[in-house]
Tab-separated table of C-alpha atoms in Angstrom:
chain	number	residue	atom	x	y	z
A	1	UNK	CA	108.370	119.909	121.105
A	2	UNK	CA	109.648	116.653	120.766
A	3	UNK	CA	111.576	115.821	117.300
A	4	UNK	CA	114.681	116.322	115.117
A	5	UNK	CA	116.181	119.319	114.847
A	6	UNK	CA	119.224	120.146	111.992
A	7	UNK	CA	120.893	123.594	111.474
A	8	UNK	CA	121.904	124.750	109.295
A	9	UNK	CA	119.326	124.430	106.481
A	10	UNK	CA	121.188	125.526	104.242
A	11	UNK	CA	125.268	126.281	103.045
A	12	UNK	CA	127.066	128.009	100.593
A	13	UNK	CA	130.567	127.238	100.149
A	14	UNK	CA	133.705	126.580	97.825
A	15	UNK	CA	135.955	123.849	97.143
A	16	UNK	CA	138.164	123.403	100.155
A	17	UNK	CA	136.234	125.582	103.142
A	18	UNK	CA	135.711	123.281	106.246
A	19	UNK	CA	131.617	122.736	107.375
A	20	UNK	CA	130.367	122.091	110.258
A	21	UNK	CA	126.494	120.029	110.486
A	22	UNK	CA	124.215	120.074	113.608
A	23	UNK	CA	121.570	117.540	115.317
A	24	UNK	CA	119.606	117.571	117.847
A	25	UNK	CA	116.694	114.667	119.297
A	26	UNK	CA	114.909	115.442	121.965
A	27	UNK	CA	112.875	112.096	121.186
A	28	UNK	CA	115.238	110.339	123.812
A	29	UNK	CA	115.933	107.813	121.321
A	30	UNK	CA	119.296	106.374	121.760
A	31	UNK	CA	120.370	105.981	118.205
A	32	UNK	CA	121.210	108.489	115.337
A	33	UNK	CA	122.118	108.339	111.774
A	34	UNK	CA	123.710	110.919	109.120
A	35	UNK	CA	122.383	109.871	105.828
A	36	UNK	CA	123.330	111.368	102.038
A	37	UNK	CA	120.397	112.138	99.630
A	38	UNK	CA	121.848	113.399	96.649
A	39	UNK	CA	120.061	115.505	93.578
A	40	UNK	CA	118.293	112.025	91.938
A	41	UNK	CA	117.322	111.491	95.610
A	42	UNK	CA	119.186	109.202	96.745
A	43	UNK	CA	119.350	108.464	100.552
A	44	UNK	CA	122.234	106.372	101.474
A	45	UNK	CA	122.924	105.921	105.066
A	46	UNK	CA	127.405	107.058	106.472
A	47	UNK	CA	127.345	106.739	110.291
A	48	UNK	CA	124.588	105.562	112.998
A	49	UNK	CA	126.300	106.076	117.227
A	50	UNK	CA	124.297	104.159	119.686
A	51	UNK	CA	124.645	106.310	122.790
A	52	UNK	CA	127.664	108.375	121.733
A	53	UNK	CA	129.032	104.504	120.024
A	54	UNK	CA	130.009	105.167	116.445
A	55	UNK	CA	127.944	101.803	115.346
A	56	UNK	CA	127.877	102.064	111.231
A	57	UNK	CA	130.807	103.740	109.424
A	58	UNK	CA	130.077	103.262	105.771
A	59	UNK	CA	132.789	103.704	102.348
A	60	UNK	CA	132.294	107.539	102.473
A	61	UNK	CA	135.871	109.649	101.955
A	62	UNK	CA	137.937	110.775	105.453
A	63	UNK	CA	137.210	114.080	105.045
A	64	UNK	CA	133.893	113.397	106.862
A	65	UNK	CA	133.691	112.840	110.490
A	66	UNK	CA	130.864	112.759	113.032
A	67	UNK	CA	130.967	114.306	116.084
A	68	UNK	CA	128.965	113.086	119.005
A	69	UNK	CA	128.635	114.643	122.633
A	70	UNK	CA	125.410	112.614	123.925
A	71	UNK	CA	123.205	110.668	122.540
A	72	UNK	CA	120.766	113.276	121.312
A	73	UNK	CA	123.129	115.361	119.699
A	74	UNK	CA	125.293	113.878	116.413
A	75	UNK	CA	126.687	116.650	114.289
A	76	UNK	CA	129.265	116.483	110.796
A	77	UNK	CA	132.004	117.418	109.699
A	78	UNK	CA	133.532	117.714	106.199
A	79	UNK	CA	137.156	118.714	105.793
A	80	UNK	CA	138.245	120.141	102.302
A	81	UNK	CA	134.372	120.265	100.434
A	82	UNK	CA	133.961	119.288	97.449
A	83	UNK	CA	132.487	120.196	93.606
A	84	UNK	CA	130.191	115.995	94.537
A	85	UNK	CA	129.452	117.401	98.633
A	86	UNK	CA	126.562	118.583	96.788
A	87	UNK	CA	123.626	117.580	98.611
A	88	UNK	CA	120.707	117.388	101.581
A	89	UNK	CA	121.669	115.344	104.561
A	90	UNK	CA	119.213	114.798	106.788
A	91	UNK	CA	119.921	113.517	110.721
A	92	UNK	CA	117.970	110.432	111.891
A	93	UNK	CA	117.185	109.036	114.735
A	94	UNK	CA	115.599	106.289	117.014
A	95	UNK	CA	114.387	104.340	119.887
A	96	UNK	CA	117.745	101.588	119.921
A	97	UNK	CA	119.264	100.123	117.340
A	98	UNK	CA	117.159	97.129	115.962
A	99	UNK	CA	115.901	96.015	112.222
A	100	UNK	CA	112.319	96.887	113.768
A	101	UNK	CA	113.669	100.754	114.418
A	102	UNK	CA	112.103	103.238	112.195
A	103	UNK	CA	114.071	106.909	111.500
A	104	UNK	CA	113.082	109.732	112.656
A	105	UNK	CA	114.237	112.172	110.547
A	106	UNK	CA	114.835	115.869	110.609
A	107	UNK	CA	114.703	118.933	108.136
A	108	UNK	CA	118.209	118.328	105.602
A	109	UNK	CA	120.921	120.771	105.495
A	110	UNK	CA	121.125	122.092	102.242
A	111	UNK	CA	124.652	121.466	100.310
A	112	UNK	CA	125.609	123.855	97.801
A	113	UNK	CA	129.949	123.827	97.350
A	114	UNK	CA	130.345	125.893	94.837
B	1	UNK	CA	124.420	92.447	101.173
B	2	UNK	CA	121.226	94.278	101.022
B	3	UNK	CA	118.900	95.105	98.443
B	4	UNK	CA	116.248	96.923	97.438
B	5	UNK	CA	114.547	97.996	93.655
B	6	UNK	CA	111.277	99.997	93.146
B	7	UNK	CA	109.761	100.762	90.532
B	8	UNK	CA	112.149	103.017	88.809
B	9	UNK	CA	111.545	106.742	88.132
B	10	UNK	CA	108.081	108.288	87.799
B	11	UNK	CA	104.793	107.214	87.366
B	12	UNK	CA	101.691	109.096	87.054
B	13	UNK	CA	97.960	109.061	87.513
B	14	UNK	CA	94.890	110.706	87.448
B	15	UNK	CA	92.576	111.408	90.837
B	16	UNK	CA	90.880	107.766	92.312
B	17	UNK	CA	92.936	105.411	89.701
B	18	UNK	CA	94.705	102.733	92.091
B	19	UNK	CA	98.289	102.838	93.075
B	20	UNK	CA	100.487	100.259	93.165
B	21	UNK	CA	104.567	100.997	94.276
B	22	UNK	CA	107.033	97.873	93.494
B	23	UNK	CA	108.910	96.481	96.278
B	24	UNK	CA	111.313	93.685	96.514
B	25	UNK	CA	114.304	92.801	98.174
B	26	UNK	CA	117.546	90.377	98.842
B	27	UNK	CA	118.142	89.158	101.759
B	28	UNK	CA	120.933	86.698	102.965
B	29	UNK	CA	118.895	86.581	106.661
B	30	UNK	CA	115.599	84.866	107.009
B	31	UNK	CA	113.586	87.570	109.291
B	32	UNK	CA	113.382	91.732	107.526
B	33	UNK	CA	112.011	94.323	108.296
B	34	UNK	CA	110.347	96.134	105.115
B	35	UNK	CA	109.184	99.160	105.632
B	36	UNK	CA	108.242	102.221	103.433
B	37	UNK	CA	108.800	106.169	104.015
B	38	UNK	CA	106.905	108.538	102.516
B	39	UNK	CA	108.942	112.557	101.521
B	40	UNK	CA	106.655	115.064	100.620
B	41	UNK	CA	107.870	118.223	98.596
B	42	UNK	CA	110.215	120.011	101.065
B	43	UNK	CA	109.570	117.942	103.260
B	44	UNK	CA	111.185	115.421	105.419
B	45	UNK	CA	110.891	111.067	105.218
B	46	UNK	CA	108.723	109.763	107.284
B	47	UNK	CA	107.313	106.102	107.886
B	48	UNK	CA	104.678	105.747	106.269
B	49	UNK	CA	104.068	101.934	107.622
B	50	UNK	CA	106.513	98.936	108.269
B	51	UNK	CA	105.890	95.316	108.626
B	52	UNK	CA	108.280	91.915	109.880
B	53	UNK	CA	105.376	89.588	109.073
B	54	UNK	CA	105.241	87.685	106.598
B	55	UNK	CA	101.712	87.400	104.280
B	56	UNK	CA	100.545	90.369	106.824
B	57	UNK	CA	98.855	93.246	105.815
B	58	UNK	CA	99.990	95.994	107.147
B	59	UNK	CA	97.820	99.279	107.244
B	60	UNK	CA	98.770	103.134	107.403
B	61	UNK	CA	96.653	106.234	105.430
B	62	UNK	CA	94.627	103.981	103.073
B	63	UNK	CA	97.694	102.876	102.316
B	64	UNK	CA	98.468	99.245	102.231
B	65	UNK	CA	101.095	96.048	102.349
B	66	UNK	CA	101.648	92.518	102.912
B	67	UNK	CA	105.388	91.591	102.827
B	68	UNK	CA	105.368	88.491	100.560
B	69	UNK	CA	108.707	85.987	102.020
B	70	UNK	CA	108.442	83.790	98.773
B	71	UNK	CA	108.159	85.983	96.901
B	72	UNK	CA	110.916	88.967	98.713
B	73	UNK	CA	108.169	91.744	98.145
B	74	UNK	CA	106.580	94.566	99.528
B	75	UNK	CA	104.825	95.731	97.078
B	76	UNK	CA	102.023	99.136	98.550
B	77	UNK	CA	98.479	100.586	97.403
B	78	UNK	CA	95.980	102.489	97.780
B	79	UNK	CA	92.462	102.069	96.657
B	80	UNK	CA	91.237	104.938	95.187
B	81	UNK	CA	95.063	107.913	94.464
B	82	UNK	CA	94.615	111.252	96.143
B	83	UNK	CA	95.273	114.471	94.021
B	84	UNK	CA	98.133	114.655	98.327
B	85	UNK	CA	99.848	111.810	97.872
B	86	UNK	CA	102.369	113.282	94.775
B	87	UNK	CA	105.571	112.647	96.499
B	88	UNK	CA	108.171	110.609	96.687
B	89	UNK	CA	107.889	106.851	98.390
B	90	UNK	CA	110.945	104.541	99.510
B	91	UNK	CA	111.350	101.669	100.012
B	92	UNK	CA	113.609	100.536	102.474
B	93	UNK	CA	114.606	96.795	104.491
B	94	UNK	CA	116.653	96.113	107.487
B	95	UNK	CA	118.300	92.651	107.922
B	96	UNK	CA	120.941	90.807	109.959
B	97	UNK	CA	123.714	92.229	112.323
B	98	UNK	CA	123.818	95.404	110.356
B	99	UNK	CA	120.650	97.385	112.049
B	100	UNK	CA	121.052	99.793	109.369
B	101	UNK	CA	118.239	100.335	106.922
B	102	UNK	CA	118.839	99.376	103.181
B	103	UNK	CA	116.890	102.742	101.136
B	104	UNK	CA	115.593	101.682	97.626
B	105	UNK	CA	115.924	104.423	94.792
B	106	UNK	CA	112.623	105.447	95.297
B	107	UNK	CA	109.358	106.375	93.488
B	108	UNK	CA	108.233	109.920	92.686
B	109	UNK	CA	103.993	109.700	92.241
B	110	UNK	CA	102.483	112.188	90.266
B	111	UNK	CA	99.392	112.400	91.242
B	112	UNK	CA	96.959	114.140	88.076
B	113	UNK	CA	92.916	116.062	88.767
């Protein structure tokens, strides 16, 4: 099956803990992204990588750090989570990093910070 | 920077009536790409349709939209709403050298019998 896969589906943690989310795409795409979808359903891009190279790094807190081992994998680590980090984190991929490229989204990881 | 403005919040329709969700955008670039993504409950967003060509109608799955650069608009329309159209709809813009889409706030469409 070709798609974007994310783990875990759901994660509950306490303030101050570290969490890591994984994303893998089997679509053969060159570019991957992390988005945050908050409780109001606002969808904002956080990072994007093209062939393991960081190309977009939005203004996000420094406790967020993406990691890419190859063009099919993009992970997200959050050091010392805070309550406002509670959200759905969506991984996406696209063929390339042009304006015309469609985003293919994974199922998301829902994070709840207590 | 780029921005996208959509019909605010919730749109409620009776099945069979026409759908129109508004989307306007702002960008300094002359050749933007505009997208509509749809997100059904407990699913992730997926592409509904996209366009780059001025004044050309784009259609998919019964929905259509036309990019009008003169008014910076890309409204989503459907002639007859179905119950299965109930979802969250995002309009998105990608332009210039940033290579990252800007999403609107989303419009929730609820279609009832």
